Coordinates of C-alpha atoms and ligand atoms in Angstrom, one line a residue:
M22 CA 4.5 18.4 3.9
I23 CA 2.4 15.4 5.1
T24 CA 2.1 12.4 2.9
D25 CA -0.5 9.6 3.5
V26 CA 1.2 6.7 1.6
H27 CA -1.8 4.4 1.8
V28 CA -5.2 5.7 0.6
H29 CA -7.5 3.2 -1.2
L30 CA -8.9 4.5 -4.5
E31 CA -10.8 1.6 -6.0
P32 CA -13.5 1.2 -8.6
Y33 CA -16.5 0.3 -6.4
E34 CA -18.5 -1.1 -9.3
A35 CA -15.9 -3.8 -9.7
F36 CA -16.2 -5.2 -6.2
R37 CA -17.3 -8.8 -6.0
P38 CA -20.6 -9.1 -4.2
A39 CA -19.2 -10.6 -1.0
V40 CA -16.5 -7.9 -0.8
R41 CA -19.0 -5.2 -1.5
K42 CA -21.1 -6.4 1.4
V43 CA -18.2 -6.2 3.8
M44 CA -17.5 -2.6 2.6
F45 CA -21.1 -1.5 2.9
D46 CA -21.7 -3.3 6.2
R47 CA -18.5 -2.1 7.9
I48 CA -18.0 1.5 6.7
P49 CA -20.8 3.6 8.3
D50 CA -20.5 6.6 5.9
I51 CA -19.9 4.6 2.8
E52 CA -22.1 6.8 0.5
R53 CA -20.2 9.9 1.5
V54 CA -16.9 8.1 1.1
R55 CA -17.9 7.0 -2.4
G56 CA -18.7 10.5 -3.3
L57 CA -15.2 11.7 -2.1
L58 CA -13.6 9.0 -4.2
S59 CA -15.6 9.6 -7.3
D60 CA -14.2 13.1 -8.0
P61 CA -10.5 14.1 -7.6
R62 CA -11.4 17.7 -6.7
R63 CA -13.6 16.5 -3.8
L64 CA -10.8 14.2 -2.6
L65 CA -8.3 17.0 -2.8
A66 CA -10.6 19.2 -0.6
H67 CA -10.9 16.2 1.8
L68 CA -7.1 16.0 2.0
D69 CA -7.0 19.7 2.7
S70 CA -9.5 19.3 5.6
A71 CA -7.4 16.5 7.0
G72 CA -4.2 18.4 6.8
V73 CA -2.7 16.0 4.3
D74 CA -0.6 17.4 1.4
R75 CA -0.1 14.3 -0.7
A76 CA -1.7 10.9 -0.9
C77 CA -0.6 7.6 -2.6
L78 CA -3.7 6.2 -4.2
I79 CA -3.5 2.4 -3.9
N80 CA -5.0 0.0 -6.3
Y81 CA -4.2 -3.5 -7.6
V82 CA -5.4 -6.2 -9.9
A83 CA -7.0 -9.0 -7.9
P84 CA -9.9 -10.5 -9.8
E85 CA -10.4 -13.7 -7.8
V86 CA -10.9 -12.1 -4.3
M87 CA -11.7 -8.4 -4.9
G88 CA -12.9 -8.3 -8.5
F89 CA -10.4 -5.7 -9.7
T90 CA -9.0 -6.2 -13.2
E91 CA -6.3 -4.3 -15.2
D92 CA -8.9 -1.5 -15.6
A93 CA -8.0 -0.5 -12.1
N94 CA -4.7 0.9 -13.5
R95 CA -6.6 3.2 -15.9
Y96 CA -9.0 4.2 -13.2
V97 CA -6.4 5.4 -10.7
G98 CA -4.1 6.8 -13.4
E99 CA -6.8 9.0 -14.9
F100 CA -8.0 10.1 -11.4
A101 CA -4.5 11.3 -10.4
R102 CA -4.1 13.4 -13.5
E103 CA -6.2 16.1 -11.8
D104 CA -3.1 17.0 -9.6
R105 CA -0.2 14.7 -10.1
K106 CA 1.9 16.5 -7.5
R107 CA -0.6 15.7 -4.7
L108 CA -2.1 12.5 -6.0
I109 CA 0.4 9.7 -6.5
P110 CA -1.1 6.7 -8.3
F111 CA -0.1 3.1 -7.5
G112 CA -1.2 0.3 -9.8
S113 CA -0.3 -3.3 -10.4
V114 CA 0.7 -6.0 -12.8
H115 CA -0.6 -9.5 -12.0
P116 CA 2.1 -12.1 -12.6
R117 CA -0.5 -14.8 -13.5
R118 CA -2.3 -12.6 -16.0
T119 CA 0.3 -10.6 -17.7
K120 CA 1.8 -11.8 -21.1
N121 CA 4.6 -9.3 -20.9
P122 CA 5.5 -8.3 -17.4
K123 CA 8.4 -6.0 -18.4
R124 CA 6.3 -4.0 -20.8
D125 CA 3.3 -3.8 -18.5
V126 CA 5.4 -2.5 -15.6
E127 CA 7.0 0.0 -17.9
Q128 CA 3.6 1.1 -19.0
L129 CA 2.6 1.8 -15.4
A130 CA 5.4 4.3 -15.3
S131 CA 5.2 5.7 -18.8
K132 CA 1.5 5.7 -19.6
W133 CA 0.0 6.3 -16.1
E134 CA 3.0 8.0 -14.4
M135 CA 2.6 5.7 -11.4
G136 CA 4.6 6.6 -8.3
G137 CA 4.7 3.0 -7.2
M138 CA 3.3 -0.5 -7.6
K139 CA 1.2 -2.7 -5.2
I140 CA 1.6 -6.4 -4.6
H141 CA -1.2 -7.9 -2.4
P142 CA -0.3 -11.5 -1.7
P143 CA -3.5 -12.5 0.3
H144 CA -5.8 -11.0 -2.4
Q145 CA -3.7 -12.0 -5.4
L146 CA -3.1 -15.5 -4.0
F147 CA 0.6 -16.0 -4.2
A148 CA 3.5 -15.4 -1.8
A149 CA 5.6 -12.3 -2.4
N150 CA 8.6 -14.6 -3.1
A151 CA 6.7 -17.1 -5.3
Y152 CA 9.3 -16.5 -8.1
A153 CA 12.0 -18.1 -5.9
D154 CA 11.0 -21.7 -6.5
G155 CA 10.4 -21.1 -10.2
K156 CA 6.6 -21.2 -10.1
L157 CA 5.9 -17.6 -11.0
P158 CA 8.7 -16.4 -13.2
A159 CA 6.7 -13.3 -14.2
L160 CA 6.9 -12.0 -10.6
R161 CA 10.7 -12.0 -10.9
R162 CA 10.5 -9.9 -14.0
I163 CA 8.0 -7.5 -12.3
Y164 CA 10.4 -6.9 -9.5
Q165 CA 13.4 -6.6 -11.8
T166 CA 11.7 -4.0 -13.9
A167 CA 10.5 -2.0 -10.9
E168 CA 14.0 -2.1 -9.5
R169 CA 15.4 -0.7 -12.8
L170 CA 12.8 2.0 -13.1
R171 CA 13.3 2.9 -9.4
M172 CA 9.6 2.4 -8.8
P173 CA 8.8 1.6 -5.2
V174 CA 6.8 -1.6 -4.6
M175 CA 4.4 -1.7 -1.7
I176 CA 3.7 -5.3 -0.4
H177 CA 0.7 -6.0 1.8
T178 CA 1.7 -7.9 5.0
G179 CA -0.6 -9.2 7.7
T180 CA -4.1 -10.7 7.7
S181 CA -7.0 -9.7 5.6
I182 CA -10.7 -10.0 6.5
F183 CA -12.2 -10.0 3.1
P184 CA -14.0 -13.2 2.0
G185 CA -11.7 -15.4 0.0
A186 CA -8.5 -13.7 1.2
R187 CA -5.7 -16.1 2.1
S188 CA -3.9 -14.7 5.1
K189 CA -1.1 -17.3 4.9
Y190 CA 0.4 -15.2 2.2
G191 CA 0.5 -12.2 4.6
D192 CA 3.6 -13.5 6.4
P193 CA 6.2 -10.8 5.9
M194 CA 9.1 -13.3 5.9
A195 CA 8.6 -13.8 2.2
I196 CA 10.1 -10.2 1.8
D197 CA 13.4 -11.5 3.1
D198 CA 14.0 -13.1 -0.3
V199 CA 12.7 -10.1 -2.3
A200 CA 14.9 -7.6 -0.4
Q201 CA 18.0 -9.7 -1.0
D202 CA 17.3 -10.7 -4.6
F203 CA 16.5 -7.1 -5.6
P204 CA 18.8 -5.0 -3.5
D205 CA 18.1 -1.7 -5.3
L206 CA 14.3 -2.2 -5.1
T207 CA 12.5 0.0 -2.6
I208 CA 10.1 -2.2 -0.7
I209 CA 7.3 -0.6 1.4
M210 CA 6.0 -3.2 3.8
A211 CA 2.4 -2.2 4.4
H212 CA 0.9 -2.8 7.8
G213 CA 4.0 -4.3 9.4
G214 CA 2.6 -7.8 9.4
R215 CA -0.1 -6.8 11.9
P216 CA -1.4 -8.3 14.1
L217 CA 0.5 -11.7 13.9
W218 CA 3.9 -11.0 12.5
C219 CA 5.1 -7.6 13.8
D220 CA 8.3 -9.1 15.3
T221 CA 9.2 -10.6 11.8
A222 CA 8.5 -7.2 10.3
F223 CA 10.7 -5.4 12.8
Y224 CA 13.5 -7.9 12.1
L225 CA 13.3 -7.3 8.3
L226 CA 13.3 -3.5 8.8
R227 CA 16.6 -3.7 10.7
R228 CA 18.1 -6.4 8.4
H229 CA 17.4 -4.8 5.0
A230 CA 18.3 -1.2 4.0
N231 CA 15.7 -1.3 1.2
V232 CA 12.7 -2.2 3.3
F233 CA 10.4 0.5 4.8
L234 CA 7.4 0.2 7.1
D235 CA 4.0 1.8 6.3
I236 CA 2.0 1.9 9.5
S237 CA -1.4 2.0 7.9
S238 CA -4.2 0.0 9.5
I239 CA -2.2 -0.3 12.7
P240 CA -4.4 1.5 15.3
P241 CA -2.2 4.3 16.8
R242 CA -2.9 3.0 20.3
R243 CA -1.3 -0.3 19.2
L244 CA 1.7 1.1 17.4
L245 CA 4.1 1.1 20.3
E246 CA 2.7 -2.1 21.7
W247 CA 3.5 -3.9 18.4
F248 CA 6.6 -1.9 17.6
P249 CA 8.1 -1.0 21.0
R250 CA 11.4 0.0 19.4
L251 CA 9.9 2.2 16.7
E252 CA 12.4 5.0 17.5
D253 CA 15.2 2.7 16.4
I254 CA 13.8 2.5 12.9
S255 CA 12.4 6.1 12.7
D256 CA 14.1 6.8 9.4
K257 CA 12.2 3.9 7.7
V258 CA 8.6 4.5 8.9
L259 CA 5.9 6.0 6.7
F260 CA 2.5 7.3 7.7
G261 CA -0.4 5.7 6.0
S262 CA -4.1 5.7 7.0
D263 CA -5.6 2.8 4.9
W264 CA -8.7 5.0 4.6
P265 CA -11.4 4.2 3.8
G266 CA -10.8 0.5 4.8
P267 CA -13.2 -1.1 7.2
G268 CA -12.5 0.0 10.8
I269 CA -10.4 3.1 9.8
P270 CA -11.9 6.3 11.3
G271 CA -10.2 8.7 8.9
M272 CA -6.9 10.3 7.9
K273 CA -7.1 13.1 10.4
E274 CA -8.0 10.7 13.3
E275 CA -4.9 8.6 12.4
I276 CA -2.6 11.6 12.3
D277 CA -4.0 12.9 15.7
G278 CA -3.5 9.5 17.2
L279 CA 0.1 9.3 16.0
R280 CA 0.8 12.8 17.3
A281 CA -0.5 11.8 20.7
L282 CA 2.0 9.0 21.1
P283 CA 5.0 9.3 23.4
L284 CA 7.5 9.6 20.5
K285 CA 10.1 12.3 20.0
P286 CA 8.7 15.2 17.9
E287 CA 11.4 14.6 15.3
T288 CA 10.3 11.0 15.0
I289 CA 6.8 12.1 14.3
E290 CA 7.9 14.6 11.7
R291 CA 10.0 11.9 10.0
I292 CA 7.0 9.5 9.9
L293 CA 4.5 12.1 8.6
S294 CA 6.7 14.0 6.2
Q295 CA 10.4 13.5 5.8
N296 CA 10.7 9.8 5.0
A297 CA 8.0 9.9 2.4
A298 CA 9.6 13.0 0.8
K299 CA 12.7 10.9 0.2
L300 CA 10.9 8.0 -1.4
F301 CA 8.5 10.2 -3.4
P302 CA 10.5 13.4 -4.2
Ligands
ZN5 ZN1 -4.6 -1.2 2.4

């Protein structure tokens, strides 16, 4: 059972104009993509054609940079109702906007049956450990609640090309605090800090039992260049495509690229199937 842990399902009407322009300039078949993402049955058929059994549908509240508000949670939650076994919704609670972080995280689980939560520091404009110096106490409560509910938290690491994104918040070292302060929280480190901080990401994966790597948006031909000791962490690596982000050819192309790498067959099976089956039973 192959799981793509990183598919973007976003309300395209909500994009800020500058972000919308990047999407429309850099995704050649954007109209077809929009069609696939506007109807869950069409997306499920697309998953079938790519050989993907399950997809995590990633979404997050980021009004300043992307334009997404709390309505993104409703959007992805309703979409996934078509087939909650194959479509795993991810939403978010923004620590600067929520009045009740505990209640809002609980609602992601109870109202929308979210399989996980997304934190996107370069698009939400705070560091993943911004609670540590007392500036953003709601962020601590968000992590605490997710930890108690056993809800995995995916944290974007690495640069971002969207206008207004602050890549300084993409340094994965901030996760060193989160992993220690919330030892029972499952942390999915998206993109492995690519392209600037892959060594930091590898260190954190070996250091912390609760940190996992999602390889989305790392081109398969770069994966072993940036993570030469990938076999050493093979039980912590999750396949994700980042489709339909700019520069991503497609889910099937990413799977084929991964399968073509000189990795042990059992490592490839772990990455595509087994590791995600443990995190999303
Ligand atoms: Zn992404």
